[in-house]
Coordinates of C-alpha atoms in Angstrom, one line a residue:
X118 CA 1.7 20.6 -15.1
X119 CA 5.0 21.0 -16.9
X120 CA 8.0 19.8 -15.0
X121 CA 6.8 21.0 -11.6
X122 CA 6.0 17.4 -10.5
X123 CA 9.3 16.1 -11.8
X124 CA 10.6 14.9 -8.5
X125 CA 7.6 12.7 -7.8
X126 CA 8.8 9.7 -9.8
X127 CA 12.3 10.3 -11.0
X128 CA 13.7 7.4 -9.1
X129 CA 13.0 3.9 -10.2
X130 CA 12.5 0.6 -8.4
X131 CA 9.5 0.6 -6.0
X132 CA 7.7 -2.8 -6.1
X133 CA 4.4 -3.8 -4.5
X134 CA 5.9 -6.9 -2.8
X135 CA 8.9 -7.0 -0.4
X136 CA 8.6 -6.2 3.3
X137 CA 10.6 -5.2 6.2
X138 CA 12.2 -8.2 7.8
X139 CA 10.2 -10.7 5.6
X140 CA 10.9 -12.6 2.4
X141 CA 10.8 -10.6 -0.8
X142 CA 9.6 -11.1 -4.3
X143 CA 8.0 -9.5 -7.3
X144 CA 4.3 -9.7 -8.0
X145 CA 3.8 -11.3 -11.5
X146 CA 1.5 -9.5 -13.9
X147 CA -2.1 -10.9 -13.6
X148 CA -5.3 -10.0 -15.4
X149 CA -6.1 -7.5 -12.6
X150 CA -2.7 -6.5 -11.2
X151 CA -0.4 -3.8 -12.4
X152 CA 2.4 -4.8 -14.7
X153 CA 4.5 -1.9 -13.6
X154 CA 5.7 -1.0 -10.2
X155 CA 5.0 2.0 -7.9
X156 CA 7.7 4.7 -8.0
X157 CA 9.2 6.6 -5.1
X158 CA 9.3 10.3 -4.5
X159 CA 12.8 11.7 -4.6
X160 CA 15.5 13.8 -6.1
X161 CA 15.5 16.8 -3.7
X162 CA 17.6 15.7 -0.6
X163 CA 15.7 16.1 2.7
X164 CA 17.7 15.8 5.9
X165 CA 16.1 14.2 8.9
X166 CA 14.6 16.9 11.1
X167 CA 15.3 17.0 14.8
X168 CA 12.8 19.9 15.4
X169 CA 10.5 19.6 18.4
X170 CA 6.9 20.6 19.0
X171 CA 8.1 23.7 20.9
X172 CA 10.2 25.0 17.9
X173 CA 7.5 24.5 15.3
X174 CA 4.2 25.3 17.0
X175 CA 4.5 29.1 16.7
X176 CA 5.2 28.9 13.0
X177 CA 2.4 26.5 12.2
X178 CA -0.6 27.2 14.4
X179 CA -1.3 30.8 13.5
X180 CA -4.2 31.3 11.1
X181 CA -4.3 34.2 8.7
X182 CA -7.5 36.3 8.5
X183 CA -10.1 34.8 6.1
X184 CA -8.3 31.5 5.8
X185 CA -11.2 29.4 7.2
X186 CA -12.1 26.5 5.0
X187 CA -15.8 27.3 5.3
X188 CA -15.3 30.3 3.0
X189 CA -14.7 30.0 -0.7
X190 CA -11.2 30.3 -2.0
X191 CA -9.7 28.5 0.9
X192 CA -7.6 26.3 -1.3
X193 CA -6.0 29.3 -2.9
X194 CA -5.2 30.8 0.5
X195 CA -3.9 27.5 1.8
X196 CA -1.5 27.1 -1.2
X197 CA -0.1 30.6 -0.6
X198 CA 1.5 29.3 2.6
X199 CA 5.2 28.3 2.3
X200 CA 5.8 24.8 0.9
X201 CA 8.7 22.5 1.4
X202 CA 10.5 19.6 -0.2
X203 CA 11.4 18.1 3.2
X204 CA 8.5 15.6 2.9
X205 CA 10.5 13.6 0.3
X206 CA 12.4 10.5 1.0
X207 CA 15.5 10.3 -1.1
X208 CA 17.3 7.2 0.1
X209 CA 18.4 5.3 -3.1
X210 CA 18.1 1.9 -1.5
X211 CA 16.1 -0.5 -3.7
X212 CA 12.8 -1.8 -2.6
X213 CA 14.0 -5.3 -1.6
X214 CA 16.8 -4.0 0.7
X215 CA 14.9 -1.3 2.6
X216 CA 14.3 -3.5 5.6
X217 CA 18.0 -3.9 6.0
X218 CA 18.7 -0.1 6.4
X219 CA 20.3 0.9 9.6
X220 CA 17.5 2.1 11.9
X221 CA 14.7 1.2 9.4
X222 CA 11.4 2.5 10.6
X223 CA 7.8 1.7 9.7
X224 CA 4.4 2.4 11.1
X225 CA 0.6 2.7 10.7
X226 CA -2.3 4.8 12.0
X227 CA -5.4 3.5 13.8
X228 CA -7.6 5.3 11.2
X229 CA -7.4 6.0 7.5
X230 CA -9.0 9.5 8.1
X231 CA -9.6 11.9 10.9
X232 CA -11.4 15.1 11.6
X233 CA -10.3 18.2 13.6
X234 CA -10.2 17.3 17.3
X235 CA -9.7 13.6 16.6
X236 CA -6.9 11.7 18.2
X237 CA -4.9 9.5 15.9
X238 CA -2.7 6.7 17.3
X239 CA 0.5 5.8 15.5
X240 CA 2.1 2.4 15.9
X241 CA 5.8 2.6 15.1
X242 CA 8.6 0.1 15.0
X243 CA 12.3 0.9 14.6
X244 CA 15.7 -0.5 15.6
X245 CA 17.0 3.0 16.0
X246 CA 17.5 4.7 19.3
X247 CA 14.9 7.3 18.7
X248 CA 12.5 8.7 16.1
X249 CA 10.1 11.5 15.4
X250 CA 7.2 12.2 13.1
X251 CA 6.7 15.1 10.7
X252 CA 3.3 16.1 9.5
X253 CA 2.8 17.3 5.9
X254 CA -0.3 18.4 4.0
X255 CA 0.1 17.6 0.3
X256 CA -1.1 20.0 -2.3
X257 CA 0.5 22.5 -4.8
X258 CA 2.4 25.0 -2.7
X259 CA 4.2 26.6 -5.6
X260 CA 5.4 23.2 -6.9
X261 CA 6.9 22.0 -3.6
X262 CA 3.8 19.8 -3.2
X263 CA 3.9 19.7 0.6
X264 CA 3.6 22.0 3.7
X265 CA 4.9 21.0 7.1
X266 CA 2.4 21.6 9.9
X267 CA 3.9 19.9 12.9
X268 CA 7.0 18.0 14.2
X269 CA 6.9 15.8 17.3
X270 CA 9.7 15.6 19.9
X271 CA 12.1 12.7 19.8
X272 CA 10.6 9.4 21.0
X273 CA 12.5 6.4 22.2
X274 CA 12.8 3.7 19.6
X275 CA 11.5 0.2 20.0
X276 CA 11.3 -2.9 17.8
X277 CA 7.7 -4.1 18.0
X278 CA 6.6 -7.7 17.9
X279 CA 6.3 -9.9 14.8
X280 CA 3.2 -10.1 12.7
X281 CA 0.4 -12.4 13.7
X282 CA -1.3 -14.6 11.1
X283 CA -4.8 -15.9 11.2
X284 CA -4.6 -19.6 10.1
X285 CA -8.0 -19.7 8.4
X286 CA -7.9 -16.5 6.3
X287 CA -4.1 -16.0 6.3
X288 CA -4.6 -12.4 7.4
X289 CA -1.4 -10.7 8.7
X290 CA -1.7 -7.9 11.3
X291 CA 0.7 -6.1 13.5
X292 CA -0.1 -6.7 17.2
X293 CA 1.7 -3.5 18.3
X294 CA 1.3 -1.1 21.1
X295 CA 0.7 2.6 20.4
X296 CA 3.8 4.8 20.1
X297 CA 2.4 8.3 20.0
X298 CA -1.0 10.1 19.8
X299 CA -1.6 13.0 17.5
X300 CA -4.5 15.4 17.8
X301 CA -5.7 16.9 14.5
X302 CA -5.5 20.6 15.1
X303 CA -7.9 23.2 13.8
X304 CA -5.3 24.6 11.4
X305 CA -4.9 21.2 9.7
X306 CA -6.8 22.0 6.6
X307 CA -8.8 19.2 4.9
X308 CA -6.5 17.2 2.6
X309 CA -4.3 14.2 2.0
X310 CA -1.5 14.1 4.5
X311 CA 1.8 12.2 4.7
X312 CA 3.1 11.5 8.2
X313 CA 6.9 11.1 7.8
X314 CA 8.5 8.8 10.3
X315 CA 12.2 9.6 10.7
X316 CA 14.6 7.5 12.8
X317 CA 17.7 8.9 14.6
X318 CA 19.8 7.0 12.0
X319 CA 18.1 9.0 9.2
X320 CA 15.9 6.2 7.9
X321 CA 12.4 7.3 7.0
X322 CA 8.9 6.0 5.9
X323 CA 5.4 7.3 5.4
X324 CA 2.0 6.8 7.0
X325 CA -0.8 8.3 4.8
X326 CA -3.7 10.0 6.6
X327 CA -6.7 11.9 5.2
X328 CA -8.1 14.9 7.1
X329 CA -11.8 15.2 6.5
X330 CA -14.0 18.3 7.1
X331 CA -17.6 17.9 5.9
X332 CA -18.5 21.6 6.3
X333 CA -15.5 22.8 4.2
X334 CA -16.3 24.6 1.0
X335 CA -15.7 22.6 -2.1
X336 CA -17.7 21.2 -4.9
X337 CA -15.1 18.5 -5.6
X338 CA -14.6 15.5 -3.4
X339 CA -11.4 13.6 -4.0
X340 CA -11.5 10.0 -2.8
X341 CA -8.2 8.4 -1.6
X342 CA -8.3 4.7 -2.7
X343 CA -7.0 3.1 0.5
X344 CA -8.9 -0.2 0.0
X345 CA -6.9 -0.8 -3.2
X346 CA -3.7 0.2 -1.5
X347 CA -4.3 -2.4 1.2
X348 CA -5.2 -5.1 -1.2
X349 CA -1.8 -4.8 -2.8
X350 CA 0.1 -4.3 0.4
X351 CA 2.5 -7.2 1.0
X352 CA 3.6 -6.3 4.5
X353 CA 4.9 -9.4 6.4
X354 CA 4.6 -11.6 3.4
X355 CA 1.1 -11.7 1.9
X356 CA -1.4 -9.5 0.0
X357 CA -4.7 -10.3 -1.5
X358 CA -2.8 -11.4 -4.6
X359 CA -0.2 -13.9 -3.5
X360 CA 2.2 -15.1 -0.8
X361 CA 5.8 -14.1 -0.8
X362 CA 6.6 -16.6 2.0
X363 CA 8.4 -19.9 1.2
X364 CA 6.0 -22.5 -0.3
X365 CA 2.8 -21.9 -2.2
X366 CA 2.7 -18.5 -3.9
X367 CA -1.1 -19.0 -4.4
X368 CA -1.6 -19.0 -0.6
X369 CA -2.7 -15.4 -0.7
X370 CA -4.6 -13.7 2.1
X371 CA -8.4 -14.0 2.0
X372 CA -8.7 -11.1 4.4
X373 CA -6.2 -8.2 4.9
X374 CA -5.8 -5.9 7.8
X375 CA -5.4 -2.1 8.1
X376 CA -3.7 -2.8 11.4
X377 CA -0.3 -3.0 9.7
X378 CA 2.1 -0.7 7.9
X379 CA 2.2 -0.4 4.1
X380 CA 5.5 -2.2 3.2
X381 CA 8.6 -0.1 2.8
X382 CA 8.9 -1.5 -0.7
X383 CA 5.5 0.1 -1.5
X384 CA 6.8 3.6 -2.1
X385 CA 8.3 3.8 1.5
X386 CA 4.8 3.2 2.9
X387 CA 3.0 5.8 0.7
X388 CA 1.4 3.0 -1.4
X389 CA 0.0 4.3 -4.6
X390 CA -0.5 7.9 -3.3
X391 CA 2.5 9.5 -4.9
X392 CA 2.0 8.2 -8.4
X393 CA -1.8 7.6 -8.7
X394 CA -3.2 10.5 -6.7
X395 CA -0.8 13.3 -5.8
X396 CA -0.3 14.6 -9.4
X397 CA -4.1 15.1 -9.6
X398 CA -4.3 16.7 -6.2
X399 CA -1.5 19.1 -7.1
X400 CA -3.2 20.1 -10.3
X401 CA -6.6 20.8 -8.7
X402 CA -5.0 22.9 -5.9
X403 CA -2.8 24.7 -8.5
X404 CA -6.0 25.6 -10.3
X405 CA -7.4 27.1 -7.1
X406 CA -10.5 24.8 -7.0
X407 CA -12.0 24.2 -3.6
X408 CA -11.8 20.5 -2.9
X409 CA -12.4 18.3 0.1
X410 CA -10.9 14.9 0.8
X411 CA -12.3 11.5 2.0
X412 CA -11.2 7.9 1.7
X413 CA -13.2 5.1 0.2
X414 CA -13.6 3.8 3.8
X415 CA -15.4 7.1 4.5
X416 CA -17.7 6.3 1.5
X417 CA -18.3 2.9 3.1
X418 CA -19.1 4.4 6.6
X419 CA -21.4 6.9 5.0
X420 CA -23.3 4.1 3.3
X421 CA -23.6 2.2 6.6
X422 CA -25.0 5.4 8.2
X423 CA -27.6 5.8 5.4
X424 CA -28.7 2.2 5.8
X425 CA -28.9 2.5 9.6
X426 CA -30.8 5.8 9.4
X427 CA -34.0 4.1 8.2
X428 CA -34.4 6.9 5.7
X429 CA -32.3 5.9 2.7
X430 CA -34.2 8.5 0.6
X431 CA -33.5 11.4 2.9
X432 CA -30.9 14.2 2.8
X433 CA -28.1 11.8 2.9
X434 CA -24.6 11.8 4.4
X435 CA -22.7 15.0 5.1
X436 CA -19.9 14.2 2.7
X437 CA -22.3 14.6 -0.2
X438 CA -24.1 17.8 0.9
X439 CA -23.3 20.7 -1.4
X440 CA -20.9 18.7 -3.5
X441 CA -20.9 18.7 -7.3
X442 CA -18.5 15.9 -8.1
X443 CA -16.8 12.8 -6.7
X444 CA -13.3 12.1 -8.2
X445 CA -11.8 8.7 -7.9
X446 CA -8.2 8.2 -8.7
X447 CA -5.8 6.1 -10.8
X448 CA -6.5 2.7 -9.3
X449 CA -9.8 2.3 -7.3
X450 CA -10.5 -1.3 -7.7
X451 CA -12.0 -2.6 -4.4
X452 CA -15.5 -1.6 -3.4
X453 CA -17.8 -2.7 -0.7
X454 CA -21.6 -2.8 -1.2
X455 CA -21.9 0.5 0.7
X456 CA -19.2 2.2 -1.3
X457 CA -20.8 1.3 -4.6
X458 CA -24.2 2.3 -3.4
X459 CA -22.8 5.7 -2.3
X460 CA -21.5 6.4 -5.8
X461 CA -24.8 5.4 -7.3
X462 CA -26.6 7.6 -4.7
X463 CA -24.4 10.5 -5.6
X464 CA -25.1 10.1 -9.3
X465 CA -28.8 10.0 -8.7
X466 CA -28.5 13.3 -6.9
X467 CA -26.9 14.9 -9.9
X468 CA -23.4 14.7 -8.5
X469 CA -20.8 14.2 -11.3
X470 CA -18.5 11.2 -11.2
X471 CA -14.9 11.1 -12.6
X472 CA -12.9 7.9 -12.9
X473 CA -9.4 9.1 -13.6
X474 CA -8.0 5.6 -14.0
X475 CA -9.0 2.1 -14.9
X476 CA -10.1 -1.1 -13.2
X477 CA -12.4 0.8 -10.9
X478 CA -15.2 -0.9 -8.9
X479 CA -14.0 -4.3 -10.1
X480 CA -13.9 -6.4 -7.0
X481 CA -16.5 -6.6 -4.2
X482 CA -15.2 -6.5 -0.7
X483 CA -16.5 -6.5 2.9
X484 CA -15.1 -4.1 5.4
X485 CA -15.3 -5.7 8.9
X486 CA -14.3 -4.8 12.4
X487 CA -11.0 -6.0 13.9
X488 CA -10.6 -8.1 17.1
X489 CA -11.0 -4.9 19.2
X490 CA -14.3 -4.1 17.5
X491 CA -13.0 -1.1 15.6
X492 CA -15.0 -0.8 12.4
X493 CA -13.7 -1.2 8.9
X494 CA -10.2 -2.4 9.9
X495 CA -10.3 -5.7 8.0
X496 CA -11.1 -6.3 4.3
X497 CA -12.4 -9.6 3.0
X498 CA -12.1 -10.7 -0.6
X499 CA -12.5 -14.4 -1.3
X500 CA -12.8 -14.0 -5.1
X501 CA -15.0 -17.1 -5.6
X502 CA -18.6 -17.3 -4.5
X503 CA -18.4 -20.8 -3.2
X504 CA -15.3 -19.9 -1.1
X505 CA -17.0 -17.0 0.7
X506 CA -18.8 -18.1 3.8
X507 CA -21.3 -15.3 3.5
X508 CA -22.5 -16.1 0.0
X509 CA -25.3 -18.4 1.0
X510 CA -26.4 -16.1 3.9
X511 CA -26.4 -12.8 2.0
X512 CA -25.5 -13.2 -1.7
X513 CA -25.5 -9.4 -2.1
X514 CA -22.3 -9.3 -0.1
X515 CA -20.4 -12.1 -1.8
X516 CA -16.9 -11.0 -2.5
X517 CA -16.6 -11.8 -6.2
X518 CA -16.1 -9.6 -9.2
X519 CA -19.0 -7.2 -9.4
X520 CA -20.0 -8.4 -12.8
X521 CA -20.2 -12.1 -11.8
X522 CA -22.9 -14.1 -10.0
X523 CA -24.4 -13.8 -7.5
X524 CA -23.9 -10.0 -7.8
X525 CA -24.4 -9.5 -11.5
X526 CA -23.8 -5.7 -11.3
X527 CA -21.3 -5.0 -14.1
X528 CA -19.2 -2.0 -13.4
X529 CA -20.1 -0.5 -16.8
X530 CA -23.6 0.2 -15.4
X531 CA -22.0 2.9 -13.3
X532 CA -18.7 3.8 -15.0
X533 CA -19.6 3.4 -18.6
X534 CA -16.7 1.0 -19.3
X535 CA -15.2 -2.0 -17.5
X536 CA -11.8 -3.5 -16.9
X537 CA -10.3 -5.6 -19.6
X538 CA -6.6 -6.1 -19.4
X539 CA -3.3 -5.5 -17.6
X540 CA 0.2 -5.2 -19.1
X541 CA -0.9 -2.7 -21.7
X542 CA 1.0 -0.1 -23.6
X543 CA -0.8 1.6 -26.5
X544 CA -1.5 5.1 -27.9
X545 CA -4.8 6.7 -27.0
X546 CA -6.8 7.5 -30.1
X547 CA -9.2 10.4 -29.8
X548 CA -12.3 9.8 -31.9
X549 CA -14.5 12.7 -30.7
X550 CA -12.2 15.8 -30.6
X551 CA -15.3 18.0 -30.7
X552 CA -16.3 16.8 -27.2
X553 CA -16.3 19.6 -24.6
X554 CA -13.5 18.1 -22.6
X555 CA -11.0 18.6 -25.4
X556 CA -11.8 22.3 -25.9
X557 CA -8.6 24.3 -26.3
X558 CA -6.4 21.1 -26.2
X559 CA -3.9 20.4 -29.0
X560 CA -4.4 16.8 -30.1
X561 CA -1.7 16.3 -32.8
X562 CA -2.8 13.5 -35.0
X563 CA -5.5 12.7 -32.4
X564 CA -3.1 10.4 -30.7
X565 CA -1.6 10.5 -27.2
X566 CA 1.4 8.3 -27.2
X567 CA 1.5 5.4 -24.8
X568 CA -1.2 6.8 -22.6
X569 CA -3.1 3.5 -22.4
X570 CA -0.8 1.8 -20.0
X571 CA -0.6 -0.5 -17.0
X572 CA -4.3 -1.5 -16.9
X573 CA -7.1 -0.5 -19.3
X574 CA -10.9 -0.5 -19.6
X575 CA -13.0 -1.2 -22.7
X576 CA -16.7 -1.3 -23.7
X577 CA -18.6 -4.0 -21.9
X578 CA -22.0 -5.6 -22.7
X579 CA -24.4 -3.3 -24.4
X580 CA -27.2 -4.6 -22.1
X581 CA -25.6 -3.0 -19.0
X582 CA -24.1 0.2 -20.4
X583 CA -25.8 3.6 -20.3
X584 CA -27.9 4.0 -23.5
X585 CA -26.4 7.4 -24.2
X586 CA -22.8 6.4 -23.8
X587 CA -20.4 8.6 -25.8
X588 CA -17.0 7.1 -26.7
X589 CA -14.4 9.9 -27.0
X590 CA -11.4 7.6 -27.4
X591 CA -11.2 4.1 -28.9
X592 CA -7.7 2.7 -29.0
X593 CA -6.5 -0.6 -30.4
X594 CA -4.3 -2.4 -28.0
X595 CA -2.8 -5.8 -27.2
X596 CA -2.2 -7.5 -23.9
X597 CA -1.2 -11.1 -23.2
X598 CA -1.8 -12.0 -26.8
X599 CA -5.3 -10.6 -27.0
X600 CA -6.4 -7.7 -29.1
X601 CA -9.1 -5.3 -27.8
X602 CA -10.1 -1.6 -28.0
X603 CA -9.5 0.6 -24.9
X604 CA -12.3 3.1 -24.4
X605 CA -12.5 6.5 -22.8
X606 CA -16.2 7.5 -22.3
X607 CA -18.6 10.1 -21.1
X608 CA -22.4 10.0 -20.4
X609 CA -25.1 12.2 -19.0
X610 CA -27.3 10.6 -16.4
X611 CA -31.0 11.5 -16.2
X612 CA -30.3 13.3 -12.9
X613 CA -28.0 15.8 -14.7
X614 CA -24.8 14.2 -13.5
X615 CA -22.0 13.7 -15.9
X616 CA -19.8 10.6 -15.7
X617 CA -16.3 10.5 -17.2
X618 CA -14.0 7.4 -17.4
X619 CA -10.5 7.7 -18.8
X620 CA -10.0 3.9 -19.0
X621 CA -6.3 3.9 -18.2
X622 CA -4.4 3.8 -15.0
X623 CA -1.6 5.9 -16.5
X624 CA -3.8 9.0 -16.8
X625 CA -2.8 10.7 -13.5
X626 CA 0.8 9.5 -13.8
X627 CA 1.0 11.4 -17.1
X628 CA 0.3 14.7 -15.4
X629 CA 3.9 14.7 -14.2
X630 CA 5.9 15.8 -17.3
X631 CA 9.4 14.8 -16.3
X632 CA 8.6 11.3 -14.9
X633 CA 6.2 10.7 -17.8
X634 CA 8.8 11.8 -20.3
X635 CA 6.5 13.2 -23.0
X636 CA 5.6 16.9 -22.7
X637 CA 3.1 16.8 -25.5
X638 CA 1.1 14.1 -23.7
X639 CA 1.4 15.8 -20.3
X640 CA 0.2 19.1 -21.8
X641 CA -2.8 17.4 -23.4
X642 CA -3.8 15.4 -20.3
X643 CA -3.4 18.4 -18.1
X644 CA -5.7 20.4 -20.4
X645 CA -8.3 17.7 -20.6
X646 CA -8.2 17.1 -16.9
X647 CA -8.5 20.9 -16.2
X648 CA -11.6 21.0 -18.5
X649 CA -13.2 18.1 -16.6
X650 CA -12.6 19.3 -13.1
X651 CA -13.7 22.8 -13.8
X652 CA -16.9 21.7 -15.5
X653 CA -17.5 19.2 -12.7
X654 CA -17.0 21.8 -10.0
X655 CA -19.5 24.1 -11.7
X656 CA -22.5 21.8 -11.3
X657 CA -24.4 19.0 -13.1
X658 CA -22.3 18.4 -16.1
X659 CA -24.8 16.2 -17.9
X660 CA -27.2 19.1 -18.0
X661 CA -24.6 21.5 -19.3
X662 CA -23.0 19.0 -21.7
X663 CA -25.4 16.3 -22.9
X664 CA -23.7 13.2 -24.2
X665 CA -23.9 12.1 -27.8
X666 CA -24.7 8.3 -28.0
X667 CA -22.2 6.6 -30.3
X668 CA -21.0 3.5 -28.5
X669 CA -22.6 1.2 -31.0
X670 CA -20.0 2.3 -33.6
X671 CA -17.0 1.0 -31.7
X672 CA -15.5 -2.5 -31.1
X673 CA -16.3 -4.2 -27.8
X674 CA -15.2 -7.8 -28.4
X675 CA -11.8 -9.2 -27.3
X676 CA -10.3 -11.5 -29.9
X677 CA -7.2 -13.6 -30.3
X678 CA -4.2 -11.7 -31.6

């Protein structure tokens, strides 16, 4: 990617904890929480826009001939449109002080994804006199990474009510009234969007939204990992990891709500999107590969629809039809039963799977309706089987680690590897440079410096891993006084699907040369990723590239340092 993504992460300081108007803190490293913090997007100043719908509609609603997303090459055509840096938030205020900004603004949407014609409600709170929302589709756009599609008129500001807390689950949600409704127009191409809220004082924040279109052309499906974002979201003082309120830090939420903003400290409300997803999106669209977008909540909903259809062996959900690969991003940890079943269904249909991160499919969750009956707006994760009230009723939905009883579905059955450690920094050591994914890539010394970082995966039990698992990188590492070997793997499923797992959360982050700081590593990671997504877009990769079983040669036991 060179330096074209440089502005993504050139500022320092975003932290998962710390909320608007609430106590702040820093999440300590845990065996399953990142040891580094999200970074904010900035360096190119972006003035707050005061444009109105009337002044932007003519420029953004015309559709050039042949640009329909139901014909091949639509991503190339979309990315020929003019891009802009105006989506960036450049305020240098540190994460813990953002709630004190004059006219601070935050908000959330009533859905994680929407289709053309859908109405999306935004709930916004600000102390400023007025505010507006700017809509950006994120992609390549010549390196600008965003295209503005729409700007609202100015709306009167209002400070909404304080969070409500469920005393039994310690779930925090925002009991706010809607502030504006947006209709997804037919020229809003499928993609990952940032809705930028801008107050009259110049303060700003983001609301992520995925625009989904099941009939769009594209072999690749990129999955936005919104369940993991919400698990780490500390808005109003709690996440699924800890409490930042006075008293017991262990009094974490057992259930978290999507009916609340992502905290301003969490990349100005963008959560992990800027660092763990956008660099991959930009690369895929720069390559001109047709790709469609969903959230993992969409995977869940599709799984529910399959179960309710009474024909689980039928054609299957629309989001899989005609697809060749599902791509999960840097940190995709929290999976419902339906989400996991959808990945396994895809693999059984010959659809390739790429895990461009680590710690994927680690924790079991349940997605539940909110008090208004809106589906999948609450996420339960009790961690211990005996603490989960549903364990005895339906053990298959107990919210424990997937590898633990009563589930006993280790993630390496699906991924090839499984989560092992956080707080890792180690070189990635390539042991199979002849593998197809390294073709044309320079691997000086067969090492990629410091690429095994943040969280890492390793080989799991032999009894549950694919028998033809090919280890392409085996990297000695140490975390919390323990030694282990990170693993990057590939295997061919009998269906013809190929499954790649990079085994490091830093993989997508390394696609941004300037923020990563090592051009050799970025060049190699970009080349490898390009080989993977092109091969996965072409069809069943396991058929084209059978795996070479070699996992028995490499360490899989964690020992004391």
